[in-house]
CSV table of C-alpha atoms in Angstrom, one decimal:
chain,number,residue,atom,x,y,z
A,1,MET,CA,92.3,-118.8,-30.5
A,2,PRO,CA,88.8,-120.3,-30.7
A,3,ARG,CA,86.3,-118.1,-32.5
A,4,GLY,CA,83.4,-116.5,-30.6
A,5,THR,CA,79.8,-117.1,-31.5
A,6,ASN,CA,79.2,-113.5,-32.6
A,7,GLN,CA,82.2,-112.9,-34.9
A,8,LYS,CA,80.1,-111.4,-37.7
A,9,PHE,CA,79.2,-108.5,-35.3
A,10,LYS,CA,82.9,-107.8,-34.4
A,11,LEU,CA,83.3,-104.4,-36.2
A,12,TYR,CA,79.8,-103.2,-35.0
A,13,ARG,CA,80.6,-104.1,-31.4
A,14,LEU,CA,84.0,-102.5,-31.6
A,15,ALA,CA,82.5,-99.3,-32.8
A,16,GLN,CA,79.9,-99.5,-30.0
A,17,ILE,CA,82.6,-100.0,-27.4
A,18,MET,CA,84.8,-97.1,-28.7
A,19,LEU,CA,81.8,-94.7,-28.9
A,20,GLU,CA,80.4,-95.6,-25.5
A,21,ARG,CA,83.5,-96.0,-23.4
A,22,THR,CA,85.9,-93.3,-24.8
A,23,ASP,CA,85.9,-89.6,-25.3
A,24,GLU,CA,88.4,-86.7,-25.2
A,25,GLU,CA,89.2,-87.5,-21.5
A,26,HIS,CA,88.6,-91.3,-21.3
A,27,TYR,CA,90.7,-93.9,-23.0
A,28,ILE,CA,90.7,-97.7,-23.4
A,29,THR,CA,93.7,-100.0,-23.7
A,30,MET,CA,94.1,-103.0,-26.0
A,31,PRO,CA,93.6,-105.6,-23.3
A,32,GLU,CA,90.4,-103.7,-22.2
A,33,ILE,CA,89.1,-103.7,-25.8
A,34,ILE,CA,89.7,-107.5,-26.1
A,35,ALA,CA,87.9,-108.0,-22.7
A,36,ALA,CA,85.0,-105.8,-23.8
A,37,LEU,CA,84.6,-107.8,-27.0
A,38,GLU,CA,84.6,-111.0,-25.0
A,39,GLU,CA,81.6,-109.7,-23.1
A,40,TYR,CA,79.7,-109.9,-26.5
A,41,GLU,CA,81.2,-113.5,-27.1
A,42,ILE,CA,83.6,-112.1,-29.7
A,43,THR,CA,87.2,-113.2,-29.7
A,44,ALA,CA,90.0,-111.1,-31.3
A,45,ASP,CA,93.7,-110.7,-31.3
A,46,ARG,CA,95.7,-107.4,-31.3
A,47,LYS,CA,96.6,-107.5,-35.0
A,48,SER,CA,93.0,-107.9,-36.2
A,49,ILE,CA,91.8,-105.1,-33.8
A,50,TYR,CA,94.5,-102.7,-35.2
A,51,ASN,CA,93.0,-103.4,-38.7
A,52,ASP,CA,89.5,-103.0,-37.4
A,53,LEU,CA,90.3,-99.6,-35.7
A,54,ARG,CA,91.5,-98.4,-39.1
A,55,ASP,CA,88.4,-99.7,-40.8
A,56,LEU,CA,86.2,-97.7,-38.4
A,57,GLU,CA,87.4,-94.5,-40.2
A,58,VAL,CA,85.5,-95.7,-43.2
A,59,LEU,CA,82.4,-95.5,-41.0
A,60,GLY,CA,83.3,-92.0,-40.0
A,61,ILE,CA,84.6,-93.0,-36.5
A,62,GLU,CA,88.1,-91.7,-36.1
A,63,VAL,CA,90.1,-93.4,-33.4
A,64,GLU,CA,93.5,-92.1,-32.1
A,65,GLY,CA,96.1,-94.1,-30.2
A,66,GLU,CA,98.5,-92.4,-27.8
A,67,PRO,CA,101.4,-93.8,-25.8
A,68,SER,CA,100.7,-94.4,-22.1
A,69,GLY,CA,103.7,-95.7,-20.2
A,70,ASN,CA,104.9,-98.9,-22.0
A,71,ARG,CA,101.6,-99.4,-23.9
A,72,TYR,CA,99.1,-97.5,-26.0
A,73,HIS,CA,95.6,-96.4,-25.2
A,74,TYR,CA,92.8,-95.4,-27.6
A,75,HIS,CA,89.9,-93.0,-27.9
A,76,VAL,CA,87.4,-91.6,-30.4
A,77,VAL,CA,88.6,-88.1,-31.4
A,78,SER,CA,85.6,-86.8,-33.4
A,79,ARG,CA,81.8,-87.1,-33.3
A,80,PRO,CA,79.0,-85.6,-35.4
A,81,PHE,CA,78.1,-83.3,-32.5
A,82,GLU,CA,80.3,-81.8,-29.8
A,83,LEU,CA,79.2,-82.0,-26.2
A,84,PRO,CA,78.4,-78.2,-25.9
A,85,GLU,CA,76.2,-78.5,-29.1
A,86,LEU,CA,74.3,-81.4,-27.6
A,87,LYS,CA,73.8,-79.5,-24.3
A,88,LEU,CA,72.2,-76.7,-26.3
A,89,LEU,CA,69.9,-79.2,-28.0
A,90,VAL,CA,68.9,-80.7,-24.7
A,91,ASP,CA,68.2,-77.2,-23.2
A,92,ALA,CA,66.0,-76.4,-26.2
A,93,ILE,CA,64.1,-79.6,-25.9
A,94,GLN,CA,63.6,-79.3,-22.1
A,95,SER,CA,62.4,-75.7,-22.4
A,96,SER,CA,60.1,-76.3,-25.3
A,97,LYS,CA,56.5,-76.0,-24.4
A,98,PHE,CA,55.1,-78.0,-27.3
A,99,ILE,CA,57.3,-81.2,-26.6
A,100,THR,CA,55.6,-83.4,-24.0
A,101,GLU,CA,57.4,-84.6,-20.9
A,102,ARG,CA,57.5,-88.2,-22.2
A,103,LYS,CA,58.8,-87.2,-25.6
A,104,THR,CA,61.4,-84.9,-23.9
A,105,ASN,CA,62.8,-87.8,-22.0
A,106,ALA,CA,62.9,-90.0,-25.1
A,107,LEU,CA,64.7,-87.4,-27.2
A,108,ILE,CA,67.3,-86.8,-24.6
A,109,LYS,CA,67.9,-90.6,-24.3
A,110,LYS,CA,68.6,-90.6,-28.0
A,111,LEU,CA,71.0,-87.7,-27.8
A,112,GLU,CA,72.8,-89.5,-25.0
A,113,LYS,CA,73.8,-92.2,-27.5
A,114,MET,CA,75.8,-89.7,-29.5
A,115,VAL,CA,78.3,-89.3,-26.7
A,116,SER,CA,80.2,-91.6,-24.3
A,117,MET,CA,78.7,-93.0,-21.2
A,118,TYR,CA,80.8,-90.5,-19.2
A,119,GLU,CA,79.5,-87.5,-21.1
A,120,ALA,CA,75.9,-88.8,-21.2
A,121,GLY,CA,75.4,-87.9,-17.6
A,122,LYS,CA,76.2,-84.3,-18.4
A,123,LEU,CA,73.2,-84.1,-20.7
A,124,GLN,CA,70.8,-84.8,-17.8
A,125,ARG,CA,70.3,-81.1,-17.3
A,126,GLN,CA,67.5,-79.2,-15.7
A,127,VAL,CA,66.4,-76.1,-17.5
A,128,TYR,CA,63.8,-74.1,-15.5
A,129,VAL,CA,61.6,-71.8,-17.6
A,130,SER,CA,59.2,-69.5,-15.8
A,131,GLY,CA,55.6,-70.6,-16.4
A,132,ARG,CA,56.6,-73.5,-18.6
A,133,ILE,CA,53.7,-76.0,-19.1
A,134,LYS,CA,54.4,-79.0,-21.4
A,135,THR,CA,51.7,-79.8,-24.0
A,136,MET,CA,49.5,-82.8,-23.4
A,137,ASN,CA,49.0,-83.7,-27.0
A,138,GLU,CA,51.3,-86.6,-27.9
A,139,SER,CA,50.3,-86.6,-31.6
A,140,ILE,CA,51.8,-83.2,-32.3
A,141,TYR,CA,55.0,-84.8,-33.9
A,142,TYR,CA,52.9,-86.7,-36.4
A,143,THR,CA,50.7,-83.7,-37.1
A,144,VAL,CA,53.8,-81.6,-37.9
A,145,ASP,CA,55.1,-84.4,-40.2
A,146,ALA,CA,51.7,-84.7,-41.9
A,147,ILE,CA,51.6,-80.9,-42.5
A,148,HIS,CA,55.1,-81.0,-44.1
A,149,ASN,CA,54.1,-84.0,-46.3
A,150,ALA,CA,51.0,-82.1,-47.5
A,151,ILE,CA,53.0,-79.0,-48.3
A,152,SER,CA,55.6,-81.0,-50.3
A,153,GLU,CA,52.8,-82.8,-52.1
A,154,ASN,CA,50.9,-79.5,-52.8
A,155,LYS,CA,47.7,-80.9,-51.1
A,156,LYS,CA,45.1,-79.6,-48.7
A,157,ILE,CA,44.6,-81.1,-45.3
A,158,ARG,CA,41.6,-82.0,-43.2
A,159,PHE,CA,41.5,-82.0,-39.4
A,160,GLN,CA,39.4,-81.5,-36.4
A,161,TYR,CA,40.2,-78.7,-33.9
A,162,PHE,CA,39.7,-78.8,-30.1
A,163,GLN,CA,39.8,-76.6,-27.0
A,164,TRP,CA,40.0,-77.5,-23.3
A,165,ASN,CA,36.8,-77.1,-21.3
A,166,VAL,CA,36.5,-76.4,-17.6
A,167,LYS,CA,36.5,-80.2,-16.9
A,168,LYS,CA,40.0,-80.4,-18.4
A,169,GLU,CA,38.6,-82.4,-21.3
A,170,MET,CA,39.2,-82.1,-25.0
A,171,GLU,CA,36.2,-80.5,-26.6
A,172,LEU,CA,35.9,-80.4,-30.4
A,173,ARG,CA,35.3,-77.0,-32.0
A,174,HIS,CA,32.1,-76.4,-34.1
A,175,ASN,CA,30.6,-79.7,-32.9
A,176,GLY,CA,33.4,-81.8,-34.4
A,177,ALA,CA,33.3,-80.2,-37.9
A,178,TRP,CA,36.2,-80.9,-40.2
A,179,TYR,CA,38.5,-78.0,-41.2
A,180,HIS,CA,39.6,-78.1,-44.8
A,181,VAL,CA,42.7,-75.9,-45.2
A,182,SER,CA,45.6,-75.3,-47.7
A,183,PRO,CA,48.8,-75.5,-45.6
A,184,TRP,CA,51.5,-73.1,-46.6
A,185,GLY,CA,53.9,-73.0,-43.6
A,186,LEU,CA,54.5,-73.4,-39.9
A,187,SER,CA,55.3,-70.6,-37.6
A,188,TRP,CA,56.7,-70.5,-34.1
A,189,ASP,CA,55.4,-67.9,-31.7
A,190,ASN,CA,55.2,-67.6,-28.0
A,191,GLU,CA,56.4,-71.1,-27.5
A,192,ASN,CA,53.7,-72.6,-29.7
A,193,TYR,CA,53.6,-74.0,-33.2
A,194,TYR,CA,51.1,-72.6,-35.6
A,195,LEU,CA,49.9,-73.7,-39.0
A,196,VAL,CA,49.5,-70.8,-41.4
A,197,GLY,CA,47.1,-71.8,-44.2
A,198,TYR,CA,44.4,-70.5,-46.6
A,199,ASP,CA,40.8,-71.2,-45.9
A,200,ALA,CA,39.0,-71.1,-49.3
A,201,GLY,CA,35.6,-71.1,-47.6
A,202,VAL,CA,36.1,-67.6,-46.2
A,203,GLN,CA,39.0,-66.6,-48.6
A,204,GLN,CA,41.3,-65.7,-45.7
A,205,ILE,CA,44.7,-66.6,-44.3
A,206,ARG,CA,44.1,-68.4,-41.0
A,207,HIS,CA,46.4,-69.9,-38.4
A,208,TYR,CA,45.8,-72.8,-36.1
A,209,ARG,CA,47.6,-74.1,-33.0
A,210,VAL,CA,49.2,-77.3,-34.1
A,211,ASP,CA,48.9,-79.0,-30.7
A,212,LYS,CA,45.1,-78.5,-30.9
A,213,MET,CA,44.7,-80.2,-34.3
A,214,LEU,CA,43.4,-83.8,-34.3
A,215,HIS,CA,43.0,-86.6,-36.8
A,216,ILE,CA,44.9,-84.8,-39.6
A,217,GLN,CA,44.5,-86.2,-43.1
A,218,MET,CA,45.9,-85.3,-46.4
A,219,SER,CA,43.2,-84.4,-49.0
A,220,GLU,CA,43.3,-85.3,-52.6
A,221,GLU,CA,42.6,-81.6,-53.5
A,222,ASP,CA,45.5,-79.4,-54.5
A,223,ARG,CA,46.3,-76.4,-52.3
A,224,GLU,CA,44.7,-73.0,-53.0
A,225,GLY,CA,45.6,-69.4,-52.0
A,226,LYS,CA,49.0,-69.2,-53.6
A,227,GLU,CA,48.3,-65.7,-54.8
A,228,TYR,CA,47.6,-64.6,-51.2
A,229,LEU,CA,50.6,-66.5,-49.6
A,230,SER,CA,53.1,-65.4,-52.3
A,231,ARG,CA,52.7,-61.8,-50.9
A,232,LEU,CA,53.1,-63.0,-47.3
A,233,ASN,CA,56.4,-62.9,-45.5
A,234,MET,CA,56.0,-65.5,-42.8
A,235,ALA,CA,58.5,-64.0,-40.4
A,236,ASP,CA,57.0,-60.6,-41.0
A,237,TYR,CA,53.5,-62.0,-40.5
A,238,THR,CA,54.5,-63.5,-37.1
A,239,ARG,CA,56.2,-60.3,-35.9
A,240,LYS,CA,53.1,-58.2,-36.6
A,241,SER,CA,50.7,-60.7,-34.9
A,242,PHE,CA,50.8,-60.7,-31.1
A,243,GLY,CA,50.2,-64.3,-29.9
A,244,MET,CA,49.2,-65.1,-33.4
A,245,PHE,CA,45.9,-63.4,-32.9
A,246,GLY,CA,44.6,-61.7,-36.0
A,247,GLY,CA,43.4,-58.1,-36.5
A,248,ARG,CA,43.5,-55.3,-38.9
A,249,GLU,CA,47.0,-54.4,-40.0
A,250,ARG,CA,47.9,-50.8,-39.1
A,251,GLU,CA,51.0,-48.6,-38.8
A,252,VAL,CA,51.2,-47.4,-35.2
A,253,LYS,CA,53.4,-44.7,-33.8
A,254,LEU,CA,54.6,-45.4,-30.2
A,255,LEU,CA,56.3,-43.1,-27.6
A,256,VAL,CA,58.7,-45.3,-25.7
A,257,GLU,CA,61.0,-44.7,-22.7
A,258,ASN,CA,64.7,-45.2,-23.6
A,259,ASN,CA,65.2,-48.0,-21.1
A,260,LEU,CA,62.7,-50.1,-23.1
A,261,ALA,CA,64.7,-49.9,-26.4
A,262,GLY,CA,65.7,-53.5,-26.0
A,263,VAL,CA,62.0,-54.6,-25.7
A,264,ILE,CA,61.2,-52.8,-29.0
A,265,ILE,CA,64.2,-54.4,-30.7
A,266,ASP,CA,63.4,-57.8,-29.4
A,267,ARG,CA,59.9,-57.5,-30.8
A,268,PHE,CA,60.4,-55.7,-34.1
A,269,GLY,CA,64.0,-56.3,-35.0
A,270,LYS,CA,67.2,-54.2,-35.2
A,271,ASP,CA,66.1,-52.5,-38.4
A,272,VAL,CA,63.3,-50.6,-36.6
A,273,MET,CA,63.9,-46.8,-36.7
A,274,MET,CA,63.9,-45.2,-33.2
A,275,ILE,CA,63.7,-41.4,-33.4
A,276,PRO,CA,64.7,-39.4,-30.2
A,277,ALA,CA,61.7,-37.4,-28.8
A,278,ASP,CA,63.4,-36.0,-25.7
A,279,GLU,CA,66.1,-36.9,-23.3
A,280,ASN,CA,64.1,-39.9,-21.9
A,281,HIS,CA,61.9,-41.0,-24.8
A,282,PHE,CA,62.0,-42.0,-28.5
A,283,THR,CA,59.3,-42.6,-31.1
A,284,VAL,CA,59.0,-45.6,-33.4
A,285,ASN,CA,56.6,-46.5,-36.2
A,286,VAL,CA,55.7,-50.2,-36.4
A,287,THR,CA,53.2,-52.2,-38.4
A,288,VAL,CA,51.1,-54.5,-36.3
A,289,ARG,CA,47.8,-56.4,-36.3
A,290,VAL,CA,45.7,-54.4,-33.9
A,291,SER,CA,44.1,-56.8,-31.4
A,292,SER,CA,43.4,-57.2,-27.7
A,293,GLN,CA,46.7,-59.1,-27.4
A,294,PHE,CA,48.5,-56.1,-28.9
A,295,PHE,CA,46.9,-53.8,-26.3
A,296,GLY,CA,47.8,-56.3,-23.6
A,297,TRP,CA,51.4,-56.1,-24.7
A,298,ILE,CA,51.3,-52.3,-24.4
A,299,PHE,CA,49.6,-52.5,-21.1
A,300,SER,CA,52.2,-54.9,-19.7
A,301,LEU,CA,54.9,-52.3,-20.3
A,302,GLY,CA,53.2,-49.9,-17.9
A,303,GLU,CA,53.9,-46.1,-18.4
A,304,GLY,CA,56.9,-47.0,-20.6
A,305,VAL,CA,55.0,-47.1,-23.9
A,306,LYS,CA,52.1,-45.0,-25.2
A,307,ILE,CA,50.2,-45.0,-28.5
A,308,LEU,CA,50.5,-41.6,-30.2
A,309,ALA,CA,48.8,-42.4,-33.5
A,310,PRO,CA,46.6,-43.2,-35.3
A,311,ALA,CA,44.0,-41.6,-33.0
A,312,ASP,CA,41.4,-44.3,-33.4
A,313,VAL,CA,43.9,-47.0,-32.3
A,314,ALA,CA,44.9,-44.8,-29.3
A,315,ALA,CA,41.2,-44.4,-28.4
A,316,GLN,CA,40.6,-48.1,-28.8
A,317,MET,CA,43.4,-48.8,-26.4
A,318,LYS,CA,41.9,-46.4,-23.8
A,319,GLU,CA,38.5,-48.1,-24.2
A,320,THR,CA,40.0,-51.5,-23.7
A,321,LEU,CA,41.9,-50.4,-20.6
A,322,ALA,CA,38.8,-48.7,-19.1
A,323,ARG,CA,36.8,-51.9,-19.7
A,324,LEU,CA,39.5,-54.0,-18.2
A,325,LEU,CA,39.8,-51.8,-15.1
A,326,GLY,CA,36.0,-51.6,-14.8
A,327,GLN,CA,35.9,-55.4,-14.2
A,328,TYR,CA,37.9,-55.0,-11.1
A,329,GLU,CA,36.1,-52.1,-9.5
């Protein structure tokens, strides 16, 4: 049998053929394997292919042969990810607000290469999330990578910060001034990525929307604020902050209708202590950062949640509500 022009790629192409054209429900016969290799100008006989199929196991590709009539057919029996696992990843990517539409499509295309061509179509799913708006900042992936690199190198970062104006244009905050921050972690809240860092200028822990950071650079200066961040539980910090808006940390006592127990657990976790107040209500003490966003969360639950204590927070809630209602009179 004359040798093909691409014999050195034989094992690679065989792996590609098996991964693309077979799965748990789709098989390929030996004549079909030989024909598929010929499409790549590679010639092979049955004996060499049997050996090559065994060699694929060294590459982590397990191929199984099963009798079918008077011949055998073959398929890949294990992959790094199962199809249901990849479907979950696709759903997460599609529903993620911070991943742009273009990057979403590119990531799904890459995931499709991890399954056969038959299963790839099943990954083209549509996940509809109420109010989902994809970010428009394509550089967010490199920003996240730069932040992680700075953290691992124990260095500060410099960046510019922007906001959208009424013309739908990027407008740099503080006239384009550079922020110089010690990065200590990334937090995910309300479908957005936030950098949590220490600003030595004001000696405070600050957080910044990652998709609004531009031109990030690693500084030569070592990070500061370890003594502040060592006392900070990142998950706890996120739970106390509503929409990652800051505010004075207070312990607040709430009166909650029983049917909103799930809302409280979703927000503050299963360890929160809910004490029965009457047949229809329970009380709960939670530590939060008091802000207009916290009051907005309370207001969104209608009559189901009331602030009982402390008195000044309850009064502040009433003032905020009165001011809000007054705008619509």
